[in-house]
Amino acid sequence: MKKLYFFSILLFFLQSMKMSWLWFVDGGILSILCLSTGLAFIHNKIRLKYTVNDFFMFLICLGAFLLAVPEITLLILVSRTFLSLNVILLLKLPINILDNLYQYVYTAIAIILVPSIIFYTLDLSLGLSIPSFTHYNQNLGYILENHIFYVKNPDAGIRFCSYFCEPGHLATIMSLFLLCSRCDIKDWRTKVILFAIILTMSLAGYVITGLAFFAKSITAGNFRKIAKNILGFFVLFLIIIVFFDIIGKYAILDELIFQRLVFDSEAGRLSGDNRVSYATDLFLATLDLKTFFWGGIDIEKNDLAGTGVKMYVLQFGIIGVFATFLLYYMILKTRFSKYGFLCLIVFAMSFIQRCYAIWFCQIFMFIYCVTLGYKIKNNESD
């Protein structure tokens, strides 16, 4: 039952990341599978005790999840209820079991990424492309070119998506993995994750990666070693980019990096700071207090585009942002530590760029970060 539970969590993790091969697998079904296999596995090992605080935490989870949907239906209510129960179960897991579960997911993700990186690099550098087919998802609004081991998003150009919808999806989640691993460069899995982040050409991913290294440097105290790791990351990044520039195939440095750092005087921001369209910024400026608080704006009807916290406010209001923050803060309180608090700040910075905070994958990683911080605190006190 342990293997089935761990595998169910991995599938749910990947499905919540919008992995192209799992587009047509319902998240609600995976949530039920995770909960049922998890309860069967745990109750064979230990007898869990549930308290009033657990029920209170369940209500906070459910409230945050329901406030982050445009419309609450019976199906949504059931799905979010099971998701909330999965969060409670993860919080109740013994630390050693949670650690084993995380290591299983981390290893599986790295293994999955290896062939994706290899075939993508061969395609990009030598033109050795695997035959593809069109992959369309009406609900998500993506039309991808699926090459089995990686997909190409027409809107992303040559940026690496692996099996996922956008480079930003991949870079955001992978950079948060660095927090969970404490940027352990000696670990082969971390090297794979870093390589994938570099290939996404995601400025947001690079920023979160830098913050992950900074969080480790504060808690580890070895600033020189961390500085060397950060320098090594950017050296590897430059080697890869310059290689593609030298072979003359893509002007990556200019198109994807330098041009995005140019200040746009009309928009009043950097060209790369394009989380929302100019029309969306104008729309935000006209919001009344009620809409700002509760949200409820129909994005498609008002022809608005973008991502990040501004779009989240339009859809779910400040109340939705507050509920999400409260959920993460309450998770942190279960095993408070300095490293856990730093992770909360990094997750908040990630939320500003990409609002994936209610994705199961992010919640799972934050729960592990909090547990990791708790272990670090206990080791320091011994």
mmCIF file of C-alpha atoms in Angstrom:
data_model
loop_
_atom_site.group_PDB
_atom_site.id
_atom_site.type_symbol
_atom_site.label_atom_id
_atom_site.label_comp_id
_atom_site.label_asym_id
_atom_site.label_seq_id
_atom_site.Cartn_x
_atom_site.Cartn_y
_atom_site.Cartn_z
ATOM 1 C CA MET A 1 0.000 0.000 0.000
ATOM 2 C CA LYS A 2 2.959 2.318 0.616
ATOM 3 C CA LYS A 3 4.096 2.107 -3.013
ATOM 4 C CA LEU A 4 0.567 2.776 -4.264
ATOM 5 C CA TYR A 5 0.195 5.811 -1.973
ATOM 6 C CA PHE A 6 3.561 7.246 -3.019
ATOM 7 C CA PHE A 7 2.774 6.682 -6.706
ATOM 8 C CA SER A 8 -0.662 8.308 -6.293
ATOM 9 C CA ILE A 9 0.946 11.384 -4.737
ATOM 10 C CA LEU A 10 3.412 11.561 -7.643
ATOM 11 C CA LEU A 11 0.583 11.413 -10.197
ATOM 12 C CA PHE A 12 -1.391 14.077 -8.325
ATOM 13 C CA PHE A 13 1.744 16.224 -8.124
ATOM 14 C CA LEU A 14 2.331 16.024 -11.879
ATOM 15 C CA GLN A 15 -1.356 16.459 -12.741
ATOM 16 C CA SER A 16 -1.550 19.633 -10.644
ATOM 17 C CA MET A 17 1.449 20.943 -12.625
ATOM 18 C CA LYS A 18 -0.679 20.470 -15.803
ATOM 19 C CA MET A 19 1.585 17.781 -17.231
ATOM 20 C CA SER A 20 0.480 17.259 -20.839
ATOM 21 C CA TRP A 21 0.228 13.468 -20.519
ATOM 22 C CA LEU A 22 -2.168 13.880 -17.573
ATOM 23 C CA TRP A 23 -4.433 16.567 -19.036
ATOM 24 C CA PHE A 24 -7.373 14.217 -19.239
ATOM 25 C CA VAL A 25 -6.947 12.723 -15.768
ATOM 26 C CA ASP A 26 -9.319 14.346 -13.289
ATOM 27 C CA GLY A 27 -7.630 15.865 -10.259
ATOM 28 C CA GLY A 28 -10.599 15.000 -8.058
ATOM 29 C CA ILE A 29 -10.194 11.293 -8.804
ATOM 30 C CA LEU A 30 -6.473 11.442 -8.003
ATOM 31 C CA SER A 31 -7.281 13.299 -4.787
ATOM 32 C CA ILE A 32 -9.656 10.508 -3.708
ATOM 33 C CA LEU A 33 -7.053 7.891 -4.677
ATOM 34 C CA CYS A 34 -4.345 9.647 -2.637
ATOM 35 C CA LEU A 35 -6.565 9.954 0.428
ATOM 36 C CA SER A 36 -7.851 6.364 0.358
ATOM 37 C CA THR A 37 -4.423 4.774 -0.217
ATOM 38 C CA GLY A 38 -2.835 7.150 2.288
ATOM 39 C CA LEU A 39 -5.295 6.309 5.057
ATOM 40 C CA ALA A 40 -4.971 2.579 4.357
ATOM 41 C CA PHE A 41 -1.166 2.833 4.467
ATOM 42 C CA ILE A 42 -0.909 5.028 7.577
ATOM 43 C CA HIS A 43 -3.485 3.239 9.699
ATOM 44 C CA ASN A 44 -1.633 -0.019 9.116
ATOM 45 C CA LYS A 45 1.445 1.644 10.642
ATOM 46 C CA ILE A 46 0.181 3.950 13.373
ATOM 47 C CA ARG A 47 -3.049 5.218 14.857
ATOM 48 C CA LEU A 48 -3.482 8.887 14.001
ATOM 49 C CA LYS A 49 -5.174 11.147 16.532
ATOM 50 C CA TYR A 50 -7.283 13.979 15.170
ATOM 51 C CA THR A 51 -7.925 17.114 17.219
ATOM 52 C CA VAL A 52 -10.063 20.244 17.103
ATOM 53 C CA ASN A 53 -7.046 22.046 15.601
ATOM 54 C CA ASP A 54 -7.064 19.571 12.716
ATOM 55 C CA PHE A 55 -10.726 20.355 12.040
ATOM 56 C CA PHE A 56 -9.958 24.085 12.191
ATOM 57 C CA MET A 57 -7.085 23.563 9.740
ATOM 58 C CA PHE A 58 -9.414 21.613 7.445
ATOM 59 C CA LEU A 59 -11.859 24.555 7.391
ATOM 60 C CA ILE A 60 -9.036 26.976 6.540
ATOM 61 C CA CYS A 61 -7.902 24.701 3.679
ATOM 62 C CA LEU A 62 -11.404 24.290 2.328
ATOM 63 C CA GLY A 63 -12.102 28.020 2.574
ATOM 64 C CA ALA A 64 -8.898 28.944 0.736
ATOM 65 C CA PHE A 65 -9.559 26.386 -2.008
ATOM 66 C CA LEU A 66 -13.202 27.433 -2.497
ATOM 67 C CA LEU A 67 -12.301 31.125 -2.614
ATOM 68 C CA ALA A 68 -9.939 30.353 -5.498
ATOM 69 C CA VAL A 69 -12.565 29.061 -7.939
ATOM 70 C CA PRO A 70 -14.804 31.218 -10.156
ATOM 71 C CA GLU A 71 -17.945 29.246 -9.309
ATOM 72 C CA ILE A 72 -18.658 26.697 -6.575
ATOM 73 C CA THR A 73 -20.494 23.623 -7.829
ATOM 74 C CA LEU A 74 -21.196 20.350 -6.044
ATOM 75 C CA LEU A 75 -18.379 18.671 -7.988
ATOM 76 C CA ILE A 76 -15.965 21.467 -7.031
ATOM 77 C CA LEU A 77 -17.051 21.248 -3.386
ATOM 78 C CA VAL A 78 -16.411 17.487 -3.263
ATOM 79 C CA SER A 79 -13.073 17.832 -5.078
ATOM 80 C CA ARG A 80 -11.853 20.632 -2.783
ATOM 81 C CA THR A 81 -13.004 18.703 0.291
ATOM 82 C CA PHE A 82 -10.843 15.721 -0.638
ATOM 83 C CA LEU A 83 -7.942 18.045 -1.463
ATOM 84 C CA SER A 84 -8.262 19.610 2.002
ATOM 85 C CA LEU A 85 -8.306 16.183 3.641
ATOM 86 C CA ASN A 86 -5.138 15.249 1.747
ATOM 87 C CA VAL A 87 -3.427 18.353 3.132
ATOM 88 C CA ILE A 88 -4.453 17.367 6.677
ATOM 89 C CA LEU A 89 -3.137 13.840 6.138
ATOM 90 C CA LEU A 90 0.220 15.155 4.900
ATOM 91 C CA LEU A 91 0.471 17.376 7.971
ATOM 92 C CA LYS A 92 -0.252 14.374 10.220
ATOM 93 C CA LEU A 93 2.353 12.108 8.602
ATOM 94 C CA PRO A 94 5.347 11.201 10.779
ATOM 95 C CA ILE A 95 8.417 13.162 9.700
ATOM 96 C CA ASN A 96 10.322 10.097 8.478
ATOM 97 C CA ILE A 97 7.431 8.973 6.241
ATOM 98 C CA LEU A 98 6.964 12.484 4.822
ATOM 99 C CA ASP A 99 10.695 12.645 4.124
ATOM 100 C CA ASN A 100 10.589 9.293 2.295
ATOM 101 C CA LEU A 101 7.584 10.471 0.286
ATOM 102 C CA TYR A 102 9.312 13.688 -0.733
ATOM 103 C CA GLN A 103 12.511 11.846 -1.743
ATOM 104 C CA TYR A 104 10.401 9.497 -3.876
ATOM 105 C CA VAL A 105 8.702 12.400 -5.683
ATOM 106 C CA TYR A 106 11.955 14.354 -6.075
ATOM 107 C CA THR A 107 13.783 11.367 -7.575
ATOM 108 C CA ALA A 108 10.904 10.575 -9.930
ATOM 109 C CA ILE A 109 10.742 14.177 -11.194
ATOM 110 C CA ALA A 110 14.484 14.234 -11.862
ATOM 111 C CA ILE A 111 14.323 10.891 -13.718
ATOM 112 C CA ILE A 112 11.407 12.157 -15.818
ATOM 113 C CA LEU A 113 13.311 15.328 -16.720
ATOM 114 C CA VAL A 114 16.513 13.599 -17.894
ATOM 115 C CA PRO A 115 15.203 12.219 -21.254
ATOM 116 C CA SER A 116 13.191 15.399 -21.743
ATOM 117 C CA ILE A 117 16.321 17.558 -21.443
ATOM 118 C CA ILE A 118 18.357 15.246 -23.685
ATOM 119 C CA PHE A 119 15.846 15.099 -26.553
ATOM 120 C CA TYR A 120 15.044 18.822 -26.307
ATOM 121 C CA THR A 121 18.754 19.728 -26.452
ATOM 122 C CA LEU A 122 19.311 17.463 -29.465
ATOM 123 C CA ASP A 123 16.376 19.106 -31.227
ATOM 124 C CA LEU A 124 17.523 22.625 -30.371
ATOM 125 C CA SER A 125 21.192 22.198 -31.232
ATOM 126 C CA LEU A 126 21.255 19.589 -34.015
ATOM 127 C CA GLY A 127 17.695 19.609 -35.306
ATOM 128 C CA LEU A 128 17.207 15.935 -34.364
ATOM 129 C CA SER A 129 13.490 16.165 -33.668
ATOM 130 C CA ILE A 130 11.155 13.351 -32.661
ATOM 131 C CA PRO A 131 7.932 13.144 -34.747
ATOM 132 C CA SER A 132 5.187 15.117 -33.060
ATOM 133 C CA PHE A 133 1.424 15.453 -32.866
ATOM 134 C CA THR A 134 -0.847 18.324 -31.898
ATOM 135 C CA HIS A 135 -1.968 18.227 -28.279
ATOM 136 C CA TYR A 136 -5.025 20.389 -27.511
ATOM 137 C CA ASN A 137 -6.775 21.089 -24.238
ATOM 138 C CA GLN A 138 -9.875 23.255 -24.511
ATOM 139 C CA ASN A 139 -10.288 23.779 -20.760
ATOM 140 C CA LEU A 140 -6.730 25.027 -20.270
ATOM 141 C CA GLY A 141 -6.610 26.786 -23.630
ATOM 142 C CA TYR A 142 -3.321 25.264 -24.800
ATOM 143 C CA ILE A 143 -2.363 23.896 -28.220
ATOM 144 C CA LEU A 144 1.014 22.195 -27.910
ATOM 145 C CA GLU A 145 3.326 20.357 -30.275
ATOM 146 C CA ASN A 146 3.922 17.079 -28.429
ATOM 147 C CA HIS A 147 7.255 15.346 -29.122
ATOM 148 C CA ILE A 148 6.626 12.504 -26.633
ATOM 149 C CA PHE A 149 9.483 13.476 -24.273
ATOM 150 C CA TYR A 150 8.878 17.225 -24.441
ATOM 151 C CA VAL A 151 6.350 19.686 -25.790
ATOM 152 C CA LYS A 152 6.701 22.944 -27.674
ATOM 153 C CA ASN A 153 4.457 25.868 -26.872
ATOM 154 C CA PRO A 154 4.138 28.229 -29.880
ATOM 155 C CA ASP A 155 3.903 31.207 -27.522
ATOM 156 C CA ALA A 156 7.129 30.230 -25.732
ATOM 157 C CA GLY A 157 9.402 29.997 -28.758
ATOM 158 C CA ILE A 158 12.455 27.827 -28.081
ATOM 159 C CA ARG A 159 12.136 27.947 -24.285
ATOM 160 C CA PHE A 160 12.094 24.578 -22.532
ATOM 161 C CA CYS A 161 8.698 23.340 -21.308
ATOM 162 C CA SER A 162 9.546 19.655 -20.797
ATOM 163 C CA TYR A 163 6.142 17.905 -20.527
ATOM 164 C CA PHE A 164 4.331 20.994 -19.217
ATOM 165 C CA CYS A 165 2.247 23.811 -20.678
ATOM 166 C CA GLU A 166 4.627 26.736 -20.201
ATOM 167 C CA PRO A 167 8.271 27.368 -19.301
ATOM 168 C CA GLY A 168 6.996 29.366 -16.326
ATOM 169 C CA HIS A 169 5.096 26.351 -14.969
ATOM 170 C CA LEU A 170 8.255 24.273 -15.043
ATOM 171 C CA ALA A 171 10.666 26.948 -13.784
ATOM 172 C CA THR A 172 8.479 28.027 -10.870
ATOM 173 C CA ILE A 173 7.927 24.550 -9.464
ATOM 174 C CA MET A 174 11.490 23.380 -10.141
ATOM 175 C CA SER A 175 13.003 26.432 -8.431
ATOM 176 C CA LEU A 176 10.867 25.711 -5.359
ATOM 177 C CA PHE A 177 12.344 22.205 -5.347
ATOM 178 C CA LEU A 178 15.657 23.903 -4.564
ATOM 179 C CA LEU A 179 14.185 25.129 -1.284
ATOM 180 C CA CYS A 180 13.152 21.579 -0.420
ATOM 181 C CA SER A 181 16.622 20.240 -1.225
ATOM 182 C CA ARG A 182 18.384 23.242 0.362
ATOM 183 C CA CYS A 183 20.232 23.745 -2.937
ATOM 184 C CA ASP A 184 22.341 20.621 -2.457
ATOM 185 C CA ILE A 185 24.538 20.898 -5.550
ATOM 186 C CA LYS A 186 26.226 17.565 -4.780
ATOM 187 C CA ASP A 187 22.914 15.779 -5.350
ATOM 188 C CA TRP A 188 22.522 14.659 -8.998
ATOM 189 C CA ARG A 189 18.808 15.472 -8.800
ATOM 190 C CA THR A 190 19.568 19.098 -7.963
ATOM 191 C CA LYS A 191 21.888 19.319 -10.964
ATOM 192 C CA VAL A 192 19.084 18.063 -13.232
ATOM 193 C CA ILE A 193 16.622 20.561 -11.726
ATOM 194 C CA LEU A 194 19.062 23.462 -12.177
ATOM 195 C CA PHE A 195 19.750 22.485 -15.795
ATOM 196 C CA ALA A 196 16.005 22.402 -16.510
ATOM 197 C CA ILE A 197 15.515 25.839 -14.907
ATOM 198 C CA ILE A 198 18.284 27.319 -17.049
ATOM 199 C CA LEU A 199 16.732 25.975 -20.262
ATOM 200 C CA THR A 200 13.325 27.540 -19.459
ATOM 201 C CA MET A 201 14.760 31.073 -19.882
ATOM 202 C CA SER A 202 12.330 32.140 -17.156
ATOM 203 C CA LEU A 203 13.338 35.330 -15.366
ATOM 204 C CA ALA A 204 10.879 34.532 -12.579
ATOM 205 C CA GLY A 205 12.452 31.086 -12.229
ATOM 206 C CA TYR A 206 15.921 32.621 -12.030
ATOM 207 C CA VAL A 207 14.803 35.069 -9.328
ATOM 208 C CA ILE A 208 13.235 32.305 -7.202
ATOM 209 C CA THR A 209 16.366 30.193 -7.701
ATOM 210 C CA GLY A 210 18.490 33.053 -6.384
ATOM 211 C CA LEU A 211 16.158 33.452 -3.401
ATOM 212 C CA ALA A 212 16.434 29.718 -2.655
ATOM 213 C CA PHE A 213 20.229 29.983 -2.510
ATOM 214 C CA PHE A 214 19.909 33.106 -0.351
ATOM 215 C CA ALA A 215 17.572 31.304 2.083
ATOM 216 C CA LYS A 216 20.104 28.513 2.473
ATOM 217 C CA SER A 217 22.976 30.958 2.975
ATOM 218 C CA ILE A 218 21.140 32.614 5.869
ATOM 219 C CA THR A 219 20.454 29.356 7.675
ATOM 220 C CA ALA A 220 23.684 27.558 6.768
ATOM 221 C CA GLY A 221 25.982 30.484 7.536
ATOM 222 C CA ASN A 222 28.505 29.422 4.868
ATOM 223 C CA PHE A 223 28.198 32.471 2.613
ATOM 224 C CA ARG A 224 31.378 31.766 0.630
ATOM 225 C CA LYS A 225 30.266 28.275 -0.383
ATOM 226 C CA ILE A 226 26.776 29.467 -1.333
ATOM 227 C CA ALA A 227 28.248 32.341 -3.359
ATOM 228 C CA LYS A 228 30.371 29.823 -5.284
ATOM 229 C CA ASN A 229 27.269 27.739 -6.016
ATOM 230 C CA ILE A 230 25.340 30.770 -7.278
ATOM 231 C CA LEU A 231 28.309 31.806 -9.419
ATOM 232 C CA GLY A 232 28.527 28.271 -10.806
ATOM 233 C CA PHE A 233 24.826 28.379 -11.705
ATOM 234 C CA PHE A 234 25.216 31.567 -13.735
ATOM 235 C CA VAL A 235 28.450 30.374 -15.370
ATOM 236 C CA LEU A 236 26.662 27.223 -16.550
ATOM 237 C CA PHE A 237 23.774 29.383 -17.748
ATOM 238 C CA LEU A 238 26.098 31.606 -19.794
ATOM 239 C CA ILE A 239 27.942 28.619 -21.291
ATOM 240 C CA ILE A 240 24.672 27.115 -22.549
ATOM 241 C CA ILE A 241 23.340 30.392 -23.922
ATOM 242 C CA VAL A 242 26.598 31.450 -25.574
ATOM 243 C CA PHE A 243 26.875 27.978 -27.172
ATOM 244 C CA PHE A 244 23.568 28.444 -28.969
ATOM 245 C CA ASP A 245 24.522 32.002 -29.920
ATOM 246 C CA ILE A 246 27.869 30.888 -31.332
ATOM 247 C CA ILE A 247 26.355 28.219 -33.568
ATOM 248 C CA GLY A 248 24.210 31.063 -34.889
ATOM 249 C CA LYS A 249 20.917 29.309 -34.479
ATOM 250 C CA TYR A 250 19.248 31.542 -31.921
ATOM 251 C CA ALA A 251 19.997 35.051 -30.641
ATOM 252 C CA ILE A 252 19.024 33.965 -27.158
ATOM 253 C CA LEU A 253 21.026 36.495 -25.163
ATOM 254 C CA ASP A 254 19.463 39.375 -27.028
ATOM 255 C CA GLU A 255 15.903 38.145 -27.560
ATOM 256 C CA LEU A 256 15.160 36.402 -24.277
ATOM 257 C CA ILE A 257 17.373 38.184 -21.766
ATOM 258 C CA PHE A 258 18.644 41.646 -22.715
ATOM 259 C CA GLN A 259 15.503 42.812 -24.537
ATOM 260 C CA ARG A 260 13.413 41.842 -21.497
ATOM 261 C CA LEU A 261 15.593 44.023 -19.239
ATOM 262 C CA VAL A 262 15.032 47.186 -21.292
ATOM 263 C CA PHE A 263 12.878 49.825 -19.586
ATOM 264 C CA ASP A 264 9.578 50.464 -21.385
ATOM 265 C CA SER A 265 8.853 54.172 -20.875
ATOM 266 C CA GLU A 266 5.238 53.894 -22.099
ATOM 267 C CA ALA A 267 4.323 51.039 -19.740
ATOM 268 C CA GLY A 268 6.557 52.387 -16.968
ATOM 269 C CA ARG A 269 8.255 49.042 -16.311
ATOM 270 C CA LEU A 270 10.860 46.595 -17.620
ATOM 271 C CA SER A 271 9.962 44.849 -20.864
ATOM 272 C CA GLY A 272 10.340 41.500 -19.090
ATOM 273 C CA ASP A 273 7.865 42.538 -16.395
ATOM 274 C CA ASN A 274 4.977 41.386 -18.550
ATOM 275 C CA ARG A 275 2.892 39.419 -16.062
ATOM 276 C CA VAL A 276 -0.214 41.279 -17.252
ATOM 277 C CA SER A 277 -1.153 43.200 -20.377
ATOM 278 C CA TYR A 278 -1.333 46.980 -20.490
ATOM 279 C CA ALA A 279 -5.137 46.715 -20.809
ATOM 280 C CA THR A 280 -5.244 44.683 -17.605
ATOM 281 C CA ASP A 281 -3.263 47.352 -15.748
ATOM 282 C CA LEU A 282 -5.741 49.984 -16.942
ATOM 283 C CA PHE A 283 -8.663 47.805 -15.869
ATOM 284 C CA LEU A 284 -7.141 47.355 -12.402
ATOM 285 C CA ALA A 285 -6.890 51.115 -11.992
ATOM 286 C CA THR A 286 -10.680 51.459 -12.436
ATOM 287 C CA LEU A 287 -11.749 48.804 -9.900
ATOM 288 C CA ASP A 288 -14.178 49.809 -7.170
ATOM 289 C CA LEU A 289 -13.580 48.741 -3.559
ATOM 290 C CA LYS A 290 -16.176 45.943 -3.616
ATOM 291 C CA THR A 291 -14.657 44.275 -6.702
ATOM 292 C CA PHE A 292 -11.139 44.775 -5.364
ATOM 293 C CA PHE A 293 -12.168 42.961 -2.168
ATOM 294 C CA TRP A 294 -14.270 40.114 -3.617
ATOM 295 C CA GLY A 295 -12.997 39.787 -7.218
ATOM 296 C CA GLY A 296 -15.347 37.969 -9.585
ATOM 297 C CA ILE A 297 -14.127 39.546 -12.825
ATOM 298 C CA ASP A 298 -14.698 37.421 -15.933
ATOM 299 C CA ILE A 299 -11.239 37.488 -17.547
ATOM 300 C CA GLU A 300 -12.277 36.254 -20.997
ATOM 301 C CA LYS A 301 -15.374 38.469 -21.210
ATOM 302 C CA ASN A 302 -13.315 41.583 -20.418
ATOM 303 C CA ASP A 303 -10.502 40.496 -22.772
ATOM 304 C CA LEU A 304 -7.884 40.581 -20.010
ATOM 305 C CA ALA A 305 -4.608 38.663 -20.129
ATOM 306 C CA GLY A 306 -1.753 37.900 -17.791
ATOM 307 C CA THR A 307 -0.633 35.947 -14.775
ATOM 308 C CA GLY A 308 0.471 36.646 -11.238
ATOM 309 C CA VAL A 309 -1.110 38.294 -8.237
ATOM 310 C CA LYS A 310 -2.872 41.042 -10.221
ATOM 311 C CA MET A 311 -4.894 38.486 -12.164
ATOM 312 C CA TYR A 312 -5.591 36.616 -8.929
ATOM 313 C CA VAL A 313 -7.038 39.770 -7.364
ATOM 314 C CA LEU A 314 -9.258 40.359 -10.386
ATOM 315 C CA GLN A 315 -10.665 36.840 -10.214
ATOM 316 C CA PHE A 316 -10.775 36.139 -6.483
ATOM 317 C CA GLY A 317 -10.235 39.497 -4.789
ATOM 318 C CA ILE A 318 -8.049 40.460 -1.858
ATOM 319 C CA ILE A 319 -10.092 38.052 0.274
ATOM 320 C CA GLY A 320 -8.801 35.212 -1.921
ATOM 321 C CA VAL A 321 -5.200 36.386 -1.515
ATOM 322 C CA PHE A 322 -5.664 36.659 2.265
ATOM 323 C CA ALA A 323 -7.204 33.168 2.511
ATOM 324 C CA THR A 324 -4.275 31.682 0.578
ATOM 325 C CA PHE A 325 -1.734 33.442 2.787
ATOM 326 C CA LEU A 326 -3.596 32.313 5.918
ATOM 327 C CA LEU A 327 -3.460 28.708 4.721
ATOM 328 C CA TYR A 328 0.315 28.861 4.236
ATOM 329 C CA TYR A 329 0.840 30.667 7.525
ATOM 330 C CA MET A 330 -1.161 28.040 9.406
ATOM 331 C CA ILE A 331 0.881 25.276 7.758
ATOM 332 C CA LEU A 332 4.037 27.080 8.911
ATOM 333 C CA LYS A 333 2.676 27.295 12.464
ATOM 334 C CA THR A 334 2.387 23.508 12.714
ATOM 335 C CA ARG A 335 6.221 23.246 12.786
ATOM 336 C CA PHE A 336 7.586 26.769 12.969
ATOM 337 C CA SER A 337 11.257 27.448 12.212
ATOM 338 C CA LYS A 338 13.467 30.174 10.776
ATOM 339 C CA TYR A 339 14.028 28.233 7.566
ATOM 340 C CA GLY A 340 10.295 27.579 7.258
ATOM 341 C CA PHE A 341 9.617 31.312 7.599
ATOM 342 C CA LEU A 342 12.192 32.105 4.898
ATOM 343 C CA CYS A 343 10.499 29.524 2.672
ATOM 344 C CA LEU A 344 7.164 31.270 3.256
ATOM 345 C CA ILE A 345 8.711 34.528 2.002
ATOM 346 C CA VAL A 346 10.096 32.807 -1.118
ATOM 347 C CA PHE A 347 6.741 31.132 -1.802
ATOM 348 C CA ALA A 348 5.087 34.557 -1.430
ATOM 349 C CA MET A 349 7.525 36.039 -3.968
ATOM 350 C CA SER A 350 6.690 33.148 -6.268
ATOM 351 C CA PHE A 351 2.974 33.860 -5.785
ATOM 352 C CA ILE A 352 3.442 37.442 -6.971
ATOM 353 C CA GLN A 353 4.864 36.141 -10.257
ATOM 354 C CA ARG A 354 2.874 32.921 -10.680
ATOM 355 C CA CYS A 355 -0.234 32.202 -8.604
ATOM 356 C CA TYR A 356 0.109 28.457 -8.234
ATOM 357 C CA ALA A 357 -0.254 28.492 -4.452
ATOM 358 C CA ILE A 358 -3.327 26.241 -4.384
ATOM 359 C CA TRP A 359 -1.808 23.691 -6.732
ATOM 360 C CA PHE A 360 -1.286 20.436 -4.853
ATOM 361 C CA CYS A 361 2.379 20.309 -5.923
ATOM 362 C CA GLN A 362 3.157 23.652 -4.275
ATOM 363 C CA ILE A 363 1.286 22.841 -1.081
ATOM 364 C CA PHE A 364 3.075 19.490 -0.862
ATOM 365 C CA MET A 365 6.475 21.164 -1.267
ATOM 366 C CA PHE A 366 5.699 23.859 1.291
ATOM 367 C CA ILE A 367 4.628 21.239 3.842
ATOM 368 C CA TYR A 368 7.947 19.503 3.285
ATOM 369 C CA CYS A 369 9.901 22.795 3.527
ATOM 370 C CA VAL A 370 8.239 23.492 6.879
ATOM 371 C CA THR A 371 9.096 19.977 8.078
ATOM 372 C CA LEU A 372 12.675 20.359 6.821
ATOM 373 C CA GLY A 373 13.029 23.629 8.719
ATOM 374 C CA TYR A 374 11.729 21.931 11.854
ATOM 375 C CA LYS A 375 14.350 19.174 11.485
ATOM 376 C CA ILE A 376 17.102 21.790 11.027
ATOM 377 C CA LYS A 377 15.963 23.625 14.163
ATOM 378 C CA ASN A 378 15.970 20.426 16.220
ATOM 379 C CA ASN A 379 19.443 19.464 14.951
ATOM 380 C CA GLU A 380 20.786 22.885 15.915
ATOM 381 C CA SER A 381 19.354 22.594 19.424
ATOM 382 C CA ASP A 382 20.848 19.105 20.001
#
